[in-house]
mmCIF file of C-alpha atoms in Angstrom:
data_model
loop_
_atom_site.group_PDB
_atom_site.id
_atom_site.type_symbol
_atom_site.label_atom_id
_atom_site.label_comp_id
_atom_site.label_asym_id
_atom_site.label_seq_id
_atom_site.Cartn_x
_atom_site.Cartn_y
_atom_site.Cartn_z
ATOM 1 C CA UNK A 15 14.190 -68.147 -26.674
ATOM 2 C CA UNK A 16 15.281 -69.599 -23.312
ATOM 3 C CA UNK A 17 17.273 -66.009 -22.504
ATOM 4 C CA UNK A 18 13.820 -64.023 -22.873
ATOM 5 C CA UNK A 19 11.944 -66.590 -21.077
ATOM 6 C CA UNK A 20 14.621 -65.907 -18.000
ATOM 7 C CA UNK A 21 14.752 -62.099 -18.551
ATOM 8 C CA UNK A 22 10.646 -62.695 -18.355
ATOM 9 C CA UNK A 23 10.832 -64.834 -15.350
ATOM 10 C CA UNK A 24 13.773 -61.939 -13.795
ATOM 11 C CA UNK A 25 11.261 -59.230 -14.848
ATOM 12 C CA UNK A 26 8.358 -60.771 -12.661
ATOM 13 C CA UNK A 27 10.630 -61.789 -9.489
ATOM 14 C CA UNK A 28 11.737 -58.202 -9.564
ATOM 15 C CA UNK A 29 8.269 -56.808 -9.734
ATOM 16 C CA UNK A 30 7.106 -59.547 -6.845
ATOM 17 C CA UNK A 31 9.889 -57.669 -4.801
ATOM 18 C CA UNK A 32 8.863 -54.388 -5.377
ATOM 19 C CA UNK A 33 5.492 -55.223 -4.421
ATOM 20 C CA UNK A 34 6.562 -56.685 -1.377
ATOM 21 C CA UNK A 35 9.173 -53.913 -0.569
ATOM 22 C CA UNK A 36 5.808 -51.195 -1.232
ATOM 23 C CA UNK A 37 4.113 -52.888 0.861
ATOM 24 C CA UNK A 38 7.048 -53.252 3.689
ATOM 25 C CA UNK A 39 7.998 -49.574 3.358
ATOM 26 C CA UNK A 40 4.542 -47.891 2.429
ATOM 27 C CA UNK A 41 2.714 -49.810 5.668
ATOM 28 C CA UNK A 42 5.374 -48.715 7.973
ATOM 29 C CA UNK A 43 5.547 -44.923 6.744
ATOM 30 C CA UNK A 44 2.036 -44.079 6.032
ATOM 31 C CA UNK A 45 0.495 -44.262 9.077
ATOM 32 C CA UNK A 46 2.661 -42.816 11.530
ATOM 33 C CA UNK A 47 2.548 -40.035 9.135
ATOM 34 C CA UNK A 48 -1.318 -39.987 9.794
ATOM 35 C CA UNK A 49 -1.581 -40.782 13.099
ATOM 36 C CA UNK A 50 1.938 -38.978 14.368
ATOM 37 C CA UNK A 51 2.379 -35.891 12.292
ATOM 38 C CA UNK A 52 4.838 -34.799 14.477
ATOM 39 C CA UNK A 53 7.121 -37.675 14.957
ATOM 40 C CA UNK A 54 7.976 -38.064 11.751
ATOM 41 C CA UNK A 55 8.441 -33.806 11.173
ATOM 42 C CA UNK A 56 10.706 -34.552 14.430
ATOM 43 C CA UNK A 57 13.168 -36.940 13.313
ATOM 44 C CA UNK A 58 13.916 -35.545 9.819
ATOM 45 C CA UNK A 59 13.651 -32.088 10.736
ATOM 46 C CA UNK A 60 10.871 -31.567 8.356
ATOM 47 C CA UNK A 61 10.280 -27.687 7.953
ATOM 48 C CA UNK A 62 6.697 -27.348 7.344
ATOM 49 C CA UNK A 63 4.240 -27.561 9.965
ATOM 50 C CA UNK A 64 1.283 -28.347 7.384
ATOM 51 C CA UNK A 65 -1.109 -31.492 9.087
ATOM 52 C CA UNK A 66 -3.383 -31.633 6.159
ATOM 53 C CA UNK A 67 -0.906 -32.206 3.362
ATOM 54 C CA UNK A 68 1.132 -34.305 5.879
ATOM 55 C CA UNK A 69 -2.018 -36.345 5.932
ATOM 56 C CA UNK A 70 -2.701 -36.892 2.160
ATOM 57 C CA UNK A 71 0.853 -37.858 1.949
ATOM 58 C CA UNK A 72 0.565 -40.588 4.196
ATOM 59 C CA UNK A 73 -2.829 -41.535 2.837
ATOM 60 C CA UNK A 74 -1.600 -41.849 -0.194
ATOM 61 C CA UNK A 75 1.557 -43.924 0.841
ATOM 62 C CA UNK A 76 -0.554 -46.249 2.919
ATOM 63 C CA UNK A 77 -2.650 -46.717 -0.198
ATOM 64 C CA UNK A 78 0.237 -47.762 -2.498
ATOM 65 C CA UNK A 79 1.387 -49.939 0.570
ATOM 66 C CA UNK A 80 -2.250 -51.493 0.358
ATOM 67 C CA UNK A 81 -2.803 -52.020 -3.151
ATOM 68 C CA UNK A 82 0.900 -53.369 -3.261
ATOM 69 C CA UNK A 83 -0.091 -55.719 -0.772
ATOM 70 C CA UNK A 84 -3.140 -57.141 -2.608
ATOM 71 C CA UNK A 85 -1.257 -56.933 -6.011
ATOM 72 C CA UNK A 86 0.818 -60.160 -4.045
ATOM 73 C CA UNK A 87 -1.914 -61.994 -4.488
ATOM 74 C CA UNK A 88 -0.820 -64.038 -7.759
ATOM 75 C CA UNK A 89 0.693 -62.793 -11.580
ATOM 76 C CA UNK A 90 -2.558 -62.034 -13.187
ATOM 77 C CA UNK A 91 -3.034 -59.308 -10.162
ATOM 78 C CA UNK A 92 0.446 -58.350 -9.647
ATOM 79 C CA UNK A 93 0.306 -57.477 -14.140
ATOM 80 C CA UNK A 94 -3.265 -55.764 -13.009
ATOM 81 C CA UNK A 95 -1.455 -53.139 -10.733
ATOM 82 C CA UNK A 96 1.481 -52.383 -12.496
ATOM 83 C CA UNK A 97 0.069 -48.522 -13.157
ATOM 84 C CA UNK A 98 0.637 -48.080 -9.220
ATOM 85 C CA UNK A 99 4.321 -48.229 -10.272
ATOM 86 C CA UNK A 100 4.262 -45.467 -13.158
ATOM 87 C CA UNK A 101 2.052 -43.257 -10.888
ATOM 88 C CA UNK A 102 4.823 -43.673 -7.860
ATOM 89 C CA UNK A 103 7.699 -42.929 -10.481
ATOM 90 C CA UNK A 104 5.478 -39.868 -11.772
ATOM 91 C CA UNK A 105 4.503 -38.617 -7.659
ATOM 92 C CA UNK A 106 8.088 -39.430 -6.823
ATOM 93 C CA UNK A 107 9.903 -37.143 -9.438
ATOM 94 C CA UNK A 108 7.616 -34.081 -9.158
ATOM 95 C CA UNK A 109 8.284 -34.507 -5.328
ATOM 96 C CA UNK A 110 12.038 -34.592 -6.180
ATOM 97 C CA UNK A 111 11.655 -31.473 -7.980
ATOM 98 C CA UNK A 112 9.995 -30.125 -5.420
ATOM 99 C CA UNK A 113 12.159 -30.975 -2.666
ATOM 100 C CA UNK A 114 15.332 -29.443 -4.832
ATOM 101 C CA UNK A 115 13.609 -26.652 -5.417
ATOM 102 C CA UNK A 116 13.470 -26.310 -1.746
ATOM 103 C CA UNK A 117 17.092 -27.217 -1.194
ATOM 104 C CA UNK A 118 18.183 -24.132 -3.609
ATOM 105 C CA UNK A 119 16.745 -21.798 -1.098
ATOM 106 C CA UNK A 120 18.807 -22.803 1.469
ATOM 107 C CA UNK A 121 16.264 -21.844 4.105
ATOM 108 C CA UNK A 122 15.647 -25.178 5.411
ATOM 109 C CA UNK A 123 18.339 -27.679 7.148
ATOM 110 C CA UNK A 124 18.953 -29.458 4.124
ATOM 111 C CA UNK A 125 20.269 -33.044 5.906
ATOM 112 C CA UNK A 126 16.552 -34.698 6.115
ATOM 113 C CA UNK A 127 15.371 -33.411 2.473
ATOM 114 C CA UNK A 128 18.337 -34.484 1.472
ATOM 115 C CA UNK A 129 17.857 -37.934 2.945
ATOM 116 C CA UNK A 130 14.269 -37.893 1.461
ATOM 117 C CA UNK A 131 15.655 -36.745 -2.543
ATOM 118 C CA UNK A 132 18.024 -39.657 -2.586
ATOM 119 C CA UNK A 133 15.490 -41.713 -1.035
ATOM 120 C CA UNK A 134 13.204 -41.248 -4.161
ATOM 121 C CA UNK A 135 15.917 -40.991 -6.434
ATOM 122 C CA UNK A 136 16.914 -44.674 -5.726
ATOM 123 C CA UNK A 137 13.612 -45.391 -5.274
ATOM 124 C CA UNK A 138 12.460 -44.051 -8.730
ATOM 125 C CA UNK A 139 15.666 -46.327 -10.042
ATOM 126 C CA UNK A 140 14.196 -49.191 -8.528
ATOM 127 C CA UNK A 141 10.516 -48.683 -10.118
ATOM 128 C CA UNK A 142 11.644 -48.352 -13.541
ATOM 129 C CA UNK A 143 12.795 -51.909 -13.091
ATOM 130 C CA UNK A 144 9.726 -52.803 -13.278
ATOM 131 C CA UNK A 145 8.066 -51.097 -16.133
ATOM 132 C CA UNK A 146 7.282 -53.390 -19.294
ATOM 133 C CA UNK A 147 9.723 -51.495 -21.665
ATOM 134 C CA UNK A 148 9.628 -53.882 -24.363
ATOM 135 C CA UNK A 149 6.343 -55.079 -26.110
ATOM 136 C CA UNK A 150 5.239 -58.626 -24.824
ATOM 137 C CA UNK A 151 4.357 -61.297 -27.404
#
């Protein structure tokens, strides 16, 4: 009994963290990628000179980073907004196909995609930390 009431109690610290870390990373990305398309094109040698999808990107990200930030609230919210982490490991992985899809081409300098894949790949290790995999009684 006590070991799943402390694999419970590691379960919810972790998930408190990855709230907090979403909401550290997501408020800090999204809206220079609003506000300064191009700085952020700039420093990772980002290809694609596309402002509207740059734009829903970081509209999205400073969404997660602002639901993540109310989901700190207390439990009962944090168990409310635990979807936000499936959708962020589903949005993650299709933009990891994506981006090694791109890589294979061989068109683009590969150093800041590359930075951005392993980004979501240990990002997307990090989330599935999180997901209720067993049943709760």
């Amino acid at each position: 009994m006590s070991g799943e009431t402390g694999a419970g109690e590691k379960l919810k610290r972790w998930r408190r963290f990855m709230y907090a870390y979403n909401t550290a990373m997501c408020l800090s990305l999204g809206p220079p990628m609003i506000l300064f398309q191009k700085l952020p094109r700039a420093i990772l040698k980002w290809p694609y000179e596309d402002p509207v999808m740059m734009g829903i990107y970081g509209t999205i990200v400073t969404s997660v980073g602002a639901c993540s930030a109310a989901a700190l609230r207390s439990e009962k919210t944090q168990e409310r907004f635990l979807p936000l982490f499936l959708v962020q490991m589903l949005y993650k992985t299709m933009t990891c196909a994506l981006l090694a899809k791109e890589l294979r081409k061989k068109e683009v300098e590969p150093w800041g995609l590359r930075l951005i894949l392993w980004f979501f790949v240990a990002y997307i290790a990090m989330l599935a930390g999180t997901a209720p995999w067993k049943a709760s009684k």
